[in-house]
Every structure is written in C-alpha cells, then in structure tokens.
C-alpha cells in the first residue's frame, strides 16, 4: 500500500500492460512499423496512455477534437476511436513524410473520414480556426508538438474548447529533466514554464498524470 504515486519498476510496468492493455492489433502494428522504419519512434505516446486518451475522449462525450503533433498517427487513432461516427478530429502537423504513415493507418482503420489533416505550422491552423468562429466549439484537444510552442498552443486550445472540454499536454515530465536543476535547455525551460502557467490558471481544473512521459490534463471551467 502506498499513499504516493508508485515508481514503476520494469516488472510492475510489465504487469500493468499485461493486466490492463487492450491495444487493438492495428495500433500494435503501427507501433511496430514506427519503431522499425521511422525516425524518432520515442515520439509516439505509450500504448497505455493511448488507451487512457480514448477513455477520456469518451468520458467528455467529445464529438470534435484537435490534435497538435500527429507524427505517424498513434495518438490520432486513439482519439478518433473514442469519437462517435459523426465525430471530427483536426490533426495538425508539418511533416508530409510522418503523416503519410498516419494516413495509411487511418484508411485501414476506416477512420479516414473522421480525421482531417492540416499540414501547416499548428499555430497558423489554430489561429485560422479561431478567426473562422470556432471558439468554444471543440470538446477535446491534445498537444504533442514542438515544446517551445506549448504556451501558445495551450492558450489557443483554451479558446477553442467549450467549457467542460478537456486539453491534454504530453511530455510534461520530459523524461525527468524538469526535476533536474542542471537542465536549462530551451525545451526543458519551456515545459517548466507552461506547467507553472497552467498550475496557476484559474480558468481550468488540472491534474498532471504520471503516465507515459507525463500527461497534463486541463478541463476548461
Ligand atoms: N502525437 C504523436 C504520436 O503519439 O504518435 C507524436 C507527435 S511527435 C512528438 C511531434 C510532431 O509534431 C512531429 O510529427 C512534428 O512533425 C510535429 N511538429 C513539429 N513542429 C510543429 C509545428 N510547428 N506545427 C505542427 N506540427 C509540428
Ligand atoms: Ca509526445
């Protein structure tokens, strides 16, 4: 028994996966293909985090979602799988090559009509959505792109989601670097800063969940 969050040892992590992971075969294949053939497979979210995200999308009853940072599509599929048949996910990325893999799996999953890829710097896409009158019209947002962009993405997502909508921000524990005072690189400093900004933001209810590389959840009040 413990009244603080456990350290996940390798055997305990293996147990967690064996005891609770329900990863669809298509997602497992995407994970394996990304690991074998694509650069930087560590950018993909962990499968147990993907399962949590599908659950969260369903819990908020999301119909419209935004993702910032799609890569080969693992997290986009986890979000899209949680949406209803008439749901919509706007997926933002700047890489044609990474998202070509994602598109192939969206097709195979039968979810391609639910996902709209916007290949452009995400800040431009988000500002365009706001300019087009889409404020308060999304239910769920997931931020997982360039870390020095997080503060800007957070503010835009807070505008775009409705009250009661949920924003998830990935990599908020940054492989532990955030807790190492010797680390002062730009990404680590940016993550610490946006974390403090969200902690002190009375517009949201929050939890920093120690799953994967740290998932900050912020629910718009
Ligand atoms: N969420 C993905 C997953 O679970 O598989 C991983 C996303 S990966 C960490 C970050 C992605 O952000 C990369 O595919 C990269 O091309 C994209 N990216 C980087 N800068 C961006 C920007 N300014 N606008 C949109 N996407 C960007
Ligand atoms: Ca990530």
GROMACS .gro file of C-alpha atoms and ligand atoms in nm:
model
  249
    1UNK     CA    1   0.000   0.000   0.000
    2UNK     CA    2   0.127   0.349  -0.079
    3UNK     CA    3  -0.010   0.700  -0.038
    4UNK     CA    4   0.221   0.841  -0.303
    5UNK     CA    5   0.249   0.759  -0.671
    6UNK     CA    6   0.448   0.441  -0.720
    7UNK     CA    7   0.776   0.417  -0.907
    8UNK     CA    8   0.701   0.187  -1.199
    9UNK     CA    9   0.971  -0.079  -1.191
   10UNK     CA   10   1.011  -0.288  -1.507
   11UNK     CA   11   0.819  -0.587  -1.363
   12UNK     CA   12   0.540  -0.363  -1.236
   13UNK     CA   13   0.515  -0.189  -1.576
   14UNK     CA   14   0.500  -0.528  -1.749
   15UNK     CA   15   0.225  -0.631  -1.507
   16UNK     CA   16   0.029  -0.312  -1.577
   17UNK     CA   17   0.041  -0.380  -1.952
   18UNK     CA   18  -0.043  -0.750  -1.918
   19UNK     CA   19  -0.324  -0.682  -1.673
   20UNK     CA   20  -0.492  -0.390  -1.847
   21UNK     CA   21  -0.376  -0.308  -2.200
   22UNK     CA   22  -0.637  -0.371  -2.469
   23UNK     CA   23  -0.436  -0.241  -2.764
   24UNK     CA   24  -0.609  -0.313  -3.097
   25UNK     CA   25  -0.398  -0.519  -3.338
   26UNK     CA   26  -0.384  -0.227  -3.586
   27UNK     CA   27  -0.232   0.003  -3.324
   28UNK     CA   28   0.022  -0.262  -3.227
   29UNK     CA   29   0.126  -0.291  -3.594
   30UNK     CA   30   0.155   0.087  -3.622
   31UNK     CA   31   0.377   0.092  -3.314
   32UNK     CA   32   0.595  -0.187  -3.456
   33UNK     CA   33   0.622  -0.025  -3.800
   34UNK     CA   34   0.712   0.312  -3.647
   35UNK     CA   35   0.979   0.150  -3.429
   36UNK     CA   36   1.126  -0.044  -3.723
   37UNK     CA   37   1.106   0.209  -4.008
   38UNK     CA   38   1.055   0.568  -3.890
   39UNK     CA   39   1.297   0.808  -3.723
   40UNK     CA   40   1.241   0.902  -3.359
   41UNK     CA   41   0.989   0.630  -3.257
   42UNK     CA   42   1.023   0.756  -2.899
   43UNK     CA   43   0.799   1.046  -3.005
   44UNK     CA   44   0.498   0.814  -3.007
   45UNK     CA   45   0.279   0.807  -2.697
   46UNK     CA   46   0.284   0.494  -2.481
   47UNK     CA   47   0.005   0.242  -2.554
   48UNK     CA   48  -0.143   0.263  -2.202
   49UNK     CA   49  -0.160   0.641  -2.248
   50UNK     CA   50  -0.340   0.593  -2.578
   51UNK     CA   51  -0.594   0.372  -2.403
   52UNK     CA   52  -0.645   0.640  -2.136
   53UNK     CA   53  -0.694   0.904  -2.406
   54UNK     CA   54  -0.965   0.702  -2.581
   55UNK     CA   55  -1.138   0.669  -2.243
   56UNK     CA   56  -1.107   1.045  -2.176
   57UNK     CA   57  -1.248   1.131  -2.518
   58UNK     CA   58  -1.550   0.912  -2.439
   59UNK     CA   59  -1.582   1.048  -2.083
   60UNK     CA   60  -1.614   1.407  -2.203
   61UNK     CA   61  -1.855   1.291  -2.474
   62UNK     CA   62  -1.632   1.450  -2.735
   63UNK     CA   63  -1.753   1.489  -3.091
   64UNK     CA   64  -1.497   1.743  -3.216
   65UNK     CA   65  -1.127   1.721  -3.132
   66UNK     CA   66  -0.794   1.880  -3.229
   67UNK     CA   67  -0.451   1.725  -3.217
   68UNK     CA   68  -0.128   1.924  -3.241
   69UNK     CA   69   0.154   1.690  -3.342
   70UNK     CA   70   0.037   1.378  -3.529
   71UNK     CA   71   0.361   1.206  -3.638
   72UNK     CA   72   0.273   0.852  -3.761
   73UNK     CA   73  -0.078   0.866  -3.619
   74UNK     CA   74  -0.088   0.659  -3.299
   75UNK     CA   75  -0.246   0.923  -3.074
   76UNK     CA   76  -0.476   1.047  -3.353
   77UNK     CA   77  -0.617   0.696  -3.386
   78UNK     CA   78  -0.666   0.669  -3.008
   79UNK     CA   79  -0.862   0.997  -3.015
   80UNK     CA   80  -1.061   0.914  -3.330
   81UNK     CA   81  -1.156   0.571  -3.192
   82UNK     CA   82  -1.319   0.745  -2.895
   83UNK     CA   83  -1.528   0.977  -3.114
   84UNK     CA   84  -1.877   0.892  -3.239
   85UNK     CA   85  -1.933   0.802  -3.607
   86UNK     CA   86  -2.012   1.168  -3.688
   87UNK     CA   87  -1.707   1.289  -3.495
   88UNK     CA   88  -1.424   1.501  -3.634
   89UNK     CA   89  -1.057   1.523  -3.546
   90UNK     CA   90  -0.844   1.802  -3.692
   91UNK     CA   91  -0.486   1.670  -3.694
   92UNK     CA   92  -0.208   1.930  -3.720
   93UNK     CA   93   0.146   1.853  -3.834
   94UNK     CA   94   0.414   1.993  -4.064
   95UNK     CA   95   0.560   1.663  -4.188
   96UNK     CA   96   0.431   1.509  -4.508
   97UNK     CA   97   0.652   1.202  -4.454
   98UNK     CA   98   0.544   1.116  -4.098
   99UNK     CA   99   0.177   1.177  -4.169
  100UNK     CA  100   0.184   0.962  -4.484
  101UNK     CA  101   0.217   0.666  -4.245
  102UNK     CA  102  -0.070   0.804  -4.035
  103UNK     CA  103  -0.297   0.842  -4.339
  104UNK     CA  104  -0.239   0.480  -4.439
  105UNK     CA  105  -0.348   0.358  -4.094
  106UNK     CA  106  -0.648   0.598  -4.083
  107UNK     CA  107  -0.765   0.439  -4.408
  108UNK     CA  108  -0.713   0.087  -4.282
  109UNK     CA  109  -0.895   0.163  -3.957
  110UNK     CA  110  -1.191   0.305  -4.150
  111UNK     CA  111  -1.141   0.636  -3.969
  112UNK     CA  112  -1.007   0.849  -4.256
  113UNK     CA  113  -1.338   1.033  -4.296
  114UNK     CA  114  -1.330   1.126  -3.927
  115UNK     CA  115  -0.979   1.280  -3.943
  116UNK     CA  116  -0.880   1.595  -4.131
  117UNK     CA  117  -0.507   1.657  -4.164
  118UNK     CA  118  -0.388   2.018  -4.170
  119UNK     CA  119  -0.027   2.029  -4.293
  120UNK     CA  120   0.092   2.369  -4.168
  121UNK     CA  121   0.253   2.518  -3.856
  122UNK     CA  122  -0.008   2.440  -3.590
  123UNK     CA  123  -0.022   2.798  -3.463
  124UNK     CA  124  -0.147   2.907  -3.808
  125UNK     CA  125  -0.413   2.634  -3.812
  126UNK     CA  126  -0.535   2.720  -3.461
  127UNK     CA  127  -0.545   3.094  -3.532
  128UNK     CA  128  -0.739   3.025  -3.853
  129UNK     CA  129  -0.994   2.814  -3.661
  130UNK     CA  130  -1.040   3.096  -3.408
  131UNK     CA  131  -1.073   3.354  -3.688
  132UNK     CA  132  -1.334   3.129  -3.852
  133UNK     CA  133  -1.554   3.146  -3.539
  134UNK     CA  134  -1.469   2.802  -3.397
  135UNK     CA  135  -1.408   2.923  -3.038
  136UNK     CA  136  -1.587   2.706  -2.778
  137UNK     CA  137  -1.674   2.452  -3.049
  138UNK     CA  138  -1.428   2.171  -2.966
  139UNK     CA  139  -1.457   1.913  -2.687
  140UNK     CA  140  -1.104   1.773  -2.667
  141UNK     CA  141  -0.752   1.886  -2.760
  142UNK     CA  142  -0.418   1.706  -2.743
  143UNK     CA  143  -0.089   1.898  -2.757
  144UNK     CA  144   0.221   1.698  -2.856
  145UNK     CA  145   0.439   1.905  -3.093
  146UNK     CA  146   0.737   2.143  -3.052
  147UNK     CA  147   0.777   2.212  -2.681
  148UNK     CA  148   0.857   2.583  -2.711
  149UNK     CA  149   0.522   2.621  -2.883
  150UNK     CA  150   0.321   2.471  -2.595
  151UNK     CA  151   0.233   2.800  -2.423
  152UNK     CA  152   0.085   2.935  -2.747
  153UNK     CA  153  -0.095   2.606  -2.825
  154UNK     CA  154  -0.240   2.593  -2.473
  155UNK     CA  155  -0.389   2.943  -2.499
  156UNK     CA  156  -0.541   2.873  -2.841
  157UNK     CA  157  -0.681   2.537  -2.730
  158UNK     CA  158  -0.835   2.703  -2.425
  159UNK     CA  159  -1.016   2.937  -2.662
  160UNK     CA  160  -1.124   2.656  -2.895
  161UNK     CA  161  -1.260   2.406  -2.639
  162UNK     CA  162  -1.601   2.459  -2.480
  163UNK     CA  163  -1.649   2.491  -2.104
  164UNK     CA  164  -1.619   2.134  -1.974
  165UNK     CA  165  -1.387   2.045  -2.262
  166UNK     CA  166  -1.050   1.882  -2.195
  167UNK     CA  167  -0.695   1.968  -2.304
  168UNK     CA  168  -0.414   1.712  -2.272
  169UNK     CA  169  -0.050   1.820  -2.297
  170UNK     CA  170   0.211   1.549  -2.347
  171UNK     CA  171   0.569   1.508  -2.220
  172UNK     CA  172   0.515   1.729  -1.918
  173UNK     CA  173   0.762   1.526  -1.710
  174UNK     CA  174   1.013   1.530  -2.000
  175UNK     CA  175   1.196   1.212  -1.908
  176UNK     CA  176   1.261   1.357  -1.561
  177UNK     CA  177   1.461   1.656  -1.690
  178UNK     CA  178   1.211   1.905  -1.546
  179UNK     CA  179   1.316   1.798  -1.194
  180UNK     CA  180   1.689   1.829  -1.266
  181UNK     CA  181   1.811   2.181  -1.176
  182UNK     CA  182   2.115   2.132  -1.401
  183UNK     CA  183   1.892   2.108  -1.710
  184UNK     CA  184   1.836   2.450  -1.863
  185UNK     CA  185   1.792   2.368  -2.233
  186UNK     CA  186   1.512   2.552  -2.416
  187UNK     CA  187   1.264   2.262  -2.424
  188UNK     CA  188   1.300   2.183  -2.053
  189UNK     CA  189   1.267   2.550  -1.958
  190UNK     CA  190   0.959   2.584  -2.182
  191UNK     CA  191   0.789   2.280  -2.027
  192UNK     CA  192   0.855   2.404  -1.672
  193UNK     CA  193   0.717   2.747  -1.765
  194UNK     CA  194   0.395   2.622  -1.926
  195UNK     CA  195   0.342   2.381  -1.636
  196UNK     CA  196   0.359   2.671  -1.386
  197UNK     CA  197   0.133   2.879  -1.612
  198UNK     CA  198  -0.132   2.602  -1.615
  199UNK     CA  199  -0.099   2.533  -1.241
  200UNK     CA  200  -0.172   2.900  -1.170
  201UNK     CA  201  -0.452   2.931  -1.426
  202UNK     CA  202  -0.791   2.964  -1.252
  203UNK     CA  203  -0.973   2.902  -1.582
  204UNK     CA  204  -0.903   2.526  -1.561
  205UNK     CA  205  -0.921   2.220  -1.331
  206UNK     CA  206  -0.598   2.022  -1.365
  207UNK     CA  207  -0.409   1.702  -1.297
  208UNK     CA  208  -0.054   1.615  -1.405
  209UNK     CA  209  -0.089   1.241  -1.458
  210UNK     CA  210   0.238   1.042  -1.439
  211UNK     CA  211   0.154   0.815  -1.732
  212UNK     CA  212   0.388   0.783  -2.030
  213UNK     CA  213   0.614   1.090  -2.022
  214UNK     CA  214   0.365   1.287  -1.810
  215UNK     CA  215   0.022   1.397  -1.931
  216UNK     CA  216  -0.115   1.730  -1.805
  217UNK     CA  217  -0.495   1.737  -1.813
  218UNK     CA  218  -0.669   2.074  -1.804
  219UNK     CA  219  -1.050   2.095  -1.805
  220UNK     CA  220  -1.192   2.431  -1.907
  221UNK     CA  221  -1.422   2.568  -1.636
  222LIG     N1  222   0.131   1.251  -3.103
  222LIG     C1  223   0.220   1.174  -3.186
  222LIG     C2  224   0.207   1.026  -3.151
  222LIG     O1  225   0.165   0.992  -3.042
  222LIG     O2  226   0.243   0.943  -3.235
  222LIG     C3  227   0.363   1.217  -3.169
  222LIG     C4  228   0.389   1.361  -3.212
  222LIG     S1  229   0.562   1.398  -3.226
  222LIG     C5  230   0.612   1.406  -3.059
  222LIG     C6  231   0.566   1.569  -3.269
  222LIG     C7  232   0.512   1.604  -3.409
  222LIG     O3  233   0.495   1.746  -3.414
  222LIG     C8  234   0.603   1.566  -3.525
  222LIG     O4  235   0.533   1.482  -3.616
  222LIG     C9  236   0.637   1.701  -3.590
  222LIG     O5  237   0.643   1.694  -3.733
  222LIG    C10  238   0.523   1.789  -3.545
  222LIG     N2  239   0.553   1.933  -3.537
  222LIG    C11  240   0.670   1.994  -3.501
  222LIG     N3  241   0.657   2.127  -3.505
  222LIG    C12  242   0.529   2.152  -3.544
  222LIG    C13  243   0.454   2.270  -3.569
  222LIG     N4  244   0.507   2.392  -3.553
  222LIG     N5  245   0.325   2.259  -3.610
  222LIG    C14  246   0.269   2.136  -3.626
  222LIG     N6  247   0.336   2.021  -3.605
  222LIG    C15  248   0.463   2.028  -3.565
  223LIG    CA1  249   0.488   1.309  -2.702
   0.00000   0.00000   0.00000
